[in-house]
Amino acid sequence: ASAGAVRRRAAASGQQPAAASGGCSEASSADAVSGVSAPSCVAVMLRSKALPRTPFDVLDDARKMDPYEILKIPFLAGKVRIRKAYTDLCRVEHPDKNNGYESLEWQMGEYAHTLLLDPESRARYDSSRIARNFLSATEGLFAFGFAVAQSFGSFMADASEVASKQVTEVAQQLGIFDAARLLMRDREQ
């Protein structure tokens, strides 16, 4: 049964579902009504809680924290969009709202905001990211071109080997090419 179905059945019976109550250790009549055992109740609770992001979740292709990903904005976003994303982050994660606690999400947001609003550091980050993406794209094109050339070269070598064998067979059948006679001539010289 889904979590929604458990809640509906529990609401119909006038009881709070075990998954919503926060405790699944006690066997209640809501469990009997919904037919949900304790292990699935725990699974429902675990699925409902989102894990906080870590710096490993927002790495770019150079294994550096991506400030755009941290603020959940598109690459090369404007200053207005950066400020709006930072304001939204402040509304939820600011230390004044959390009894002075600086969460990891807040610290990552501070880093991203500082980096993106400083013109020099933003230009440095953006240009290096663009250069990395360009190099990885051209590297892929060169690798593809090399693989095609290598495959074509292999194909041509195989084709020339097959063609030389067929020409040799036809020449021997016509009497134009006699390997035994050529070998005898080489030994006489």
Short mmCIF file of C-alpha atoms in Angstrom, two decimals:
data_model
loop_
_atom_site.label_atom_id
_atom_site.label_comp_id
_atom_site.label_asym_id
_atom_site.label_seq_id
_atom_site.Cartn_x
_atom_site.Cartn_y
_atom_site.Cartn_z
CA ALA A 1 0.00 0.00 0.00
CA SER A 2 1.24 3.48 -0.80
CA ALA A 3 1.76 6.12 1.87
CA GLY A 4 -1.24 8.05 0.53
CA ALA A 5 -3.47 4.99 0.80
CA VAL A 6 -2.29 4.41 4.39
CA ARG A 7 -3.12 8.02 5.28
CA ARG A 8 -6.58 7.81 3.66
CA ARG A 9 -7.46 4.56 5.47
CA ALA A 10 -6.25 5.95 8.78
CA ALA A 11 -8.15 9.21 8.25
CA ALA A 12 -11.32 7.26 7.44
CA SER A 13 -10.96 5.32 10.68
CA GLY A 14 -10.32 8.54 12.63
CA GLN A 15 -6.78 7.58 13.64
CA GLN A 16 -3.38 9.01 12.76
CA PRO A 17 -1.29 6.76 10.48
CA ALA A 18 1.89 5.34 11.93
CA ALA A 19 4.06 6.88 9.19
CA ALA A 20 2.78 10.35 9.97
CA SER A 21 3.01 9.97 13.75
CA GLY A 22 6.78 9.67 13.62
CA GLY A 23 6.93 6.45 15.65
CA CYS A 24 6.56 3.00 14.18
CA SER A 25 7.81 1.02 17.15
CA GLU A 26 4.46 0.69 18.88
CA ALA A 27 1.86 -1.52 17.28
CA SER A 28 -1.28 0.55 17.03
CA SER A 29 -4.73 -0.11 15.74
CA ALA A 30 -3.85 2.12 12.74
CA ASP A 31 -1.34 -0.54 11.70
CA ALA A 32 -4.05 -3.17 11.91
CA VAL A 33 -6.49 -1.03 9.92
CA SER A 34 -3.96 -0.09 7.24
CA GLY A 35 -2.29 -3.47 7.10
CA VAL A 36 1.15 -1.85 7.18
CA SER A 37 3.83 -3.65 9.13
CA ALA A 38 6.56 -1.81 11.02
CA PRO A 39 9.35 -2.32 8.42
CA SER A 40 7.33 -0.78 5.58
CA CYS A 41 6.29 2.03 7.91
CA VAL A 42 9.98 2.82 8.48
CA ALA A 43 10.57 2.74 4.72
CA VAL A 44 7.75 5.24 4.20
CA MET A 45 9.31 7.53 6.80
CA LEU A 46 12.78 7.27 5.27
CA ARG A 47 11.52 8.04 1.78
CA SER A 48 9.71 11.16 2.95
CA LYS A 49 12.83 12.84 4.41
CA ALA A 50 15.21 14.44 1.95
CA LEU A 51 18.90 14.21 2.73
CA PRO A 52 20.79 17.53 2.86
CA ARG A 53 23.12 18.32 -0.01
CA THR A 54 26.86 18.02 0.47
CA PRO A 55 29.71 19.61 -1.50
CA PHE A 56 30.07 16.29 -3.35
CA ASP A 57 26.56 16.76 -4.78
CA VAL A 58 27.45 20.03 -6.51
CA LEU A 59 30.81 19.27 -8.15
CA ASP A 60 31.47 20.35 -11.71
CA ASP A 61 33.58 18.49 -14.27
CA ALA A 62 36.83 19.75 -12.68
CA ARG A 63 35.79 18.44 -9.23
CA LYS A 64 35.23 21.97 -7.93
CA MET A 65 32.04 23.18 -6.29
CA ASP A 66 29.77 24.59 -8.99
CA PRO A 67 28.32 27.88 -7.71
CA TYR A 68 25.50 27.76 -10.26
CA GLU A 69 24.47 24.29 -9.07
CA ILE A 70 24.66 25.39 -5.43
CA LEU A 71 22.25 28.28 -6.04
CA LYS A 72 20.16 26.11 -8.43
CA ILE A 73 20.44 28.58 -11.31
CA PRO A 74 21.49 28.06 -14.95
CA PHE A 75 25.08 28.53 -16.07
CA LEU A 76 25.92 32.18 -16.89
CA ALA A 77 22.83 33.52 -15.09
CA GLY A 78 22.61 37.27 -14.58
CA LYS A 79 23.17 39.20 -11.36
CA VAL A 80 19.44 39.63 -10.76
CA ARG A 81 18.87 35.88 -10.87
CA ILE A 82 21.90 35.27 -8.62
CA ARG A 83 20.59 37.75 -6.03
CA LYS A 84 17.10 36.21 -6.15
CA ALA A 85 18.50 32.71 -5.60
CA TYR A 86 20.66 33.96 -2.74
CA THR A 87 17.69 35.76 -1.18
CA ASP A 88 15.63 32.57 -1.38
CA LEU A 89 18.48 30.69 0.31
CA CYS A 90 18.72 33.35 3.05
CA ARG A 91 15.01 33.01 3.83
CA VAL A 92 15.51 29.36 4.74
CA GLU A 93 19.13 28.86 5.77
CA HIS A 94 20.28 32.15 7.30
CA PRO A 95 21.93 31.63 10.73
CA ASP A 96 19.57 34.19 12.30
CA LYS A 97 16.66 31.93 11.34
CA ASN A 98 18.42 28.82 12.73
CA ASN A 99 19.53 30.01 16.20
CA GLY A 100 22.99 30.97 14.96
CA TYR A 101 23.67 27.59 13.32
CA GLU A 102 25.48 27.87 9.99
CA SER A 103 24.32 24.89 7.97
CA LEU A 104 26.41 23.37 5.21
CA GLU A 105 23.84 24.58 2.67
CA TRP A 106 24.31 28.15 4.01
CA GLN A 107 28.09 27.93 3.82
CA MET A 108 27.96 26.62 0.24
CA GLY A 109 25.51 29.40 -0.66
CA GLU A 110 27.82 32.03 0.82
CA TYR A 111 30.71 30.65 -1.25
CA ALA A 112 28.62 30.65 -4.45
CA HIS A 113 27.25 34.15 -3.86
CA THR A 114 30.69 35.58 -3.11
CA LEU A 115 32.26 33.92 -6.16
CA LEU A 116 29.51 34.92 -8.59
CA LEU A 117 29.22 38.57 -7.50
CA ASP A 118 32.98 39.25 -7.68
CA PRO A 119 33.58 40.04 -11.39
CA GLU A 120 37.18 38.78 -11.45
CA SER A 121 36.57 35.46 -9.72
CA ARG A 122 33.38 34.86 -11.74
CA ALA A 123 35.21 35.56 -15.02
CA ARG A 124 38.00 33.21 -13.95
CA TYR A 125 35.54 30.42 -13.05
CA ASP A 126 33.34 30.87 -16.14
CA SER A 127 36.25 31.05 -18.59
CA SER A 128 37.92 27.97 -17.13
CA ARG A 129 34.63 26.05 -17.26
CA ILE A 130 33.99 27.09 -20.87
CA ALA A 131 37.58 26.15 -21.83
CA ARG A 132 37.25 22.75 -20.12
CA ASN A 133 33.97 22.05 -21.90
CA PHE A 134 35.44 23.13 -25.23
CA LEU A 135 38.53 20.96 -24.74
CA SER A 136 36.49 17.94 -23.71
CA ALA A 137 34.26 18.40 -26.78
CA THR A 138 37.22 18.73 -29.15
CA GLU A 139 38.94 15.82 -27.41
CA GLY A 140 35.87 13.75 -28.10
CA LEU A 141 35.85 14.82 -31.75
CA PHE A 142 39.55 14.01 -32.16
CA ALA A 143 39.11 10.66 -30.45
CA PHE A 144 36.15 9.88 -32.72
CA GLY A 145 38.10 10.95 -35.80
CA PHE A 146 41.09 8.86 -34.77
CA ALA A 147 38.88 5.82 -34.15
CA VAL A 148 37.22 6.24 -37.55
CA ALA A 149 40.59 6.64 -39.29
CA GLN A 150 41.98 3.63 -37.46
CA SER A 151 38.92 1.55 -38.36
CA PHE A 152 39.08 2.73 -41.98
CA GLY A 153 42.80 1.94 -42.12
CA SER A 154 42.12 -1.52 -40.71
CA PHE A 155 39.34 -1.98 -43.25
CA MET A 156 41.65 -0.92 -46.10
CA ALA A 157 44.41 -3.27 -44.92
CA ASP A 158 41.95 -6.18 -44.77
CA ALA A 159 40.50 -5.28 -48.17
CA SER A 160 43.95 -5.07 -49.79
CA GLU A 161 44.93 -8.43 -48.29
CA VAL A 162 41.79 -10.08 -49.65
CA ALA A 163 42.27 -8.41 -53.05
CA SER A 164 45.92 -9.51 -53.31
CA LYS A 165 44.96 -13.11 -52.50
CA GLN A 166 42.24 -13.05 -55.16
CA VAL A 167 44.58 -11.50 -57.76
CA THR A 168 47.22 -14.12 -56.95
CA GLU A 169 44.69 -16.95 -57.37
CA VAL A 170 43.43 -15.55 -60.70
CA ALA A 171 47.00 -15.05 -61.96
CA GLN A 172 47.90 -18.62 -61.04
CA GLN A 173 44.79 -19.95 -62.80
CA LEU A 174 45.68 -18.02 -65.96
CA GLY A 175 49.31 -19.11 -65.79
CA ILE A 176 50.57 -15.56 -65.57
CA PHE A 177 51.98 -15.99 -62.10
CA ASP A 178 53.71 -19.21 -61.13
CA ALA A 179 55.19 -19.08 -57.67
CA ALA A 180 57.27 -22.26 -58.15
CA ARG A 181 58.91 -20.91 -61.31
CA LEU A 182 59.72 -17.57 -59.62
CA LEU A 183 61.27 -19.37 -56.66
CA MET A 184 63.42 -21.48 -58.99
CA ARG A 185 64.61 -18.37 -60.79
CA ASP A 186 65.59 -16.71 -57.49
CA ARG A 187 67.61 -19.79 -56.46
CA GLU A 188 69.51 -19.85 -59.78
CA GLN A 189 70.69 -16.30 -59.41
#
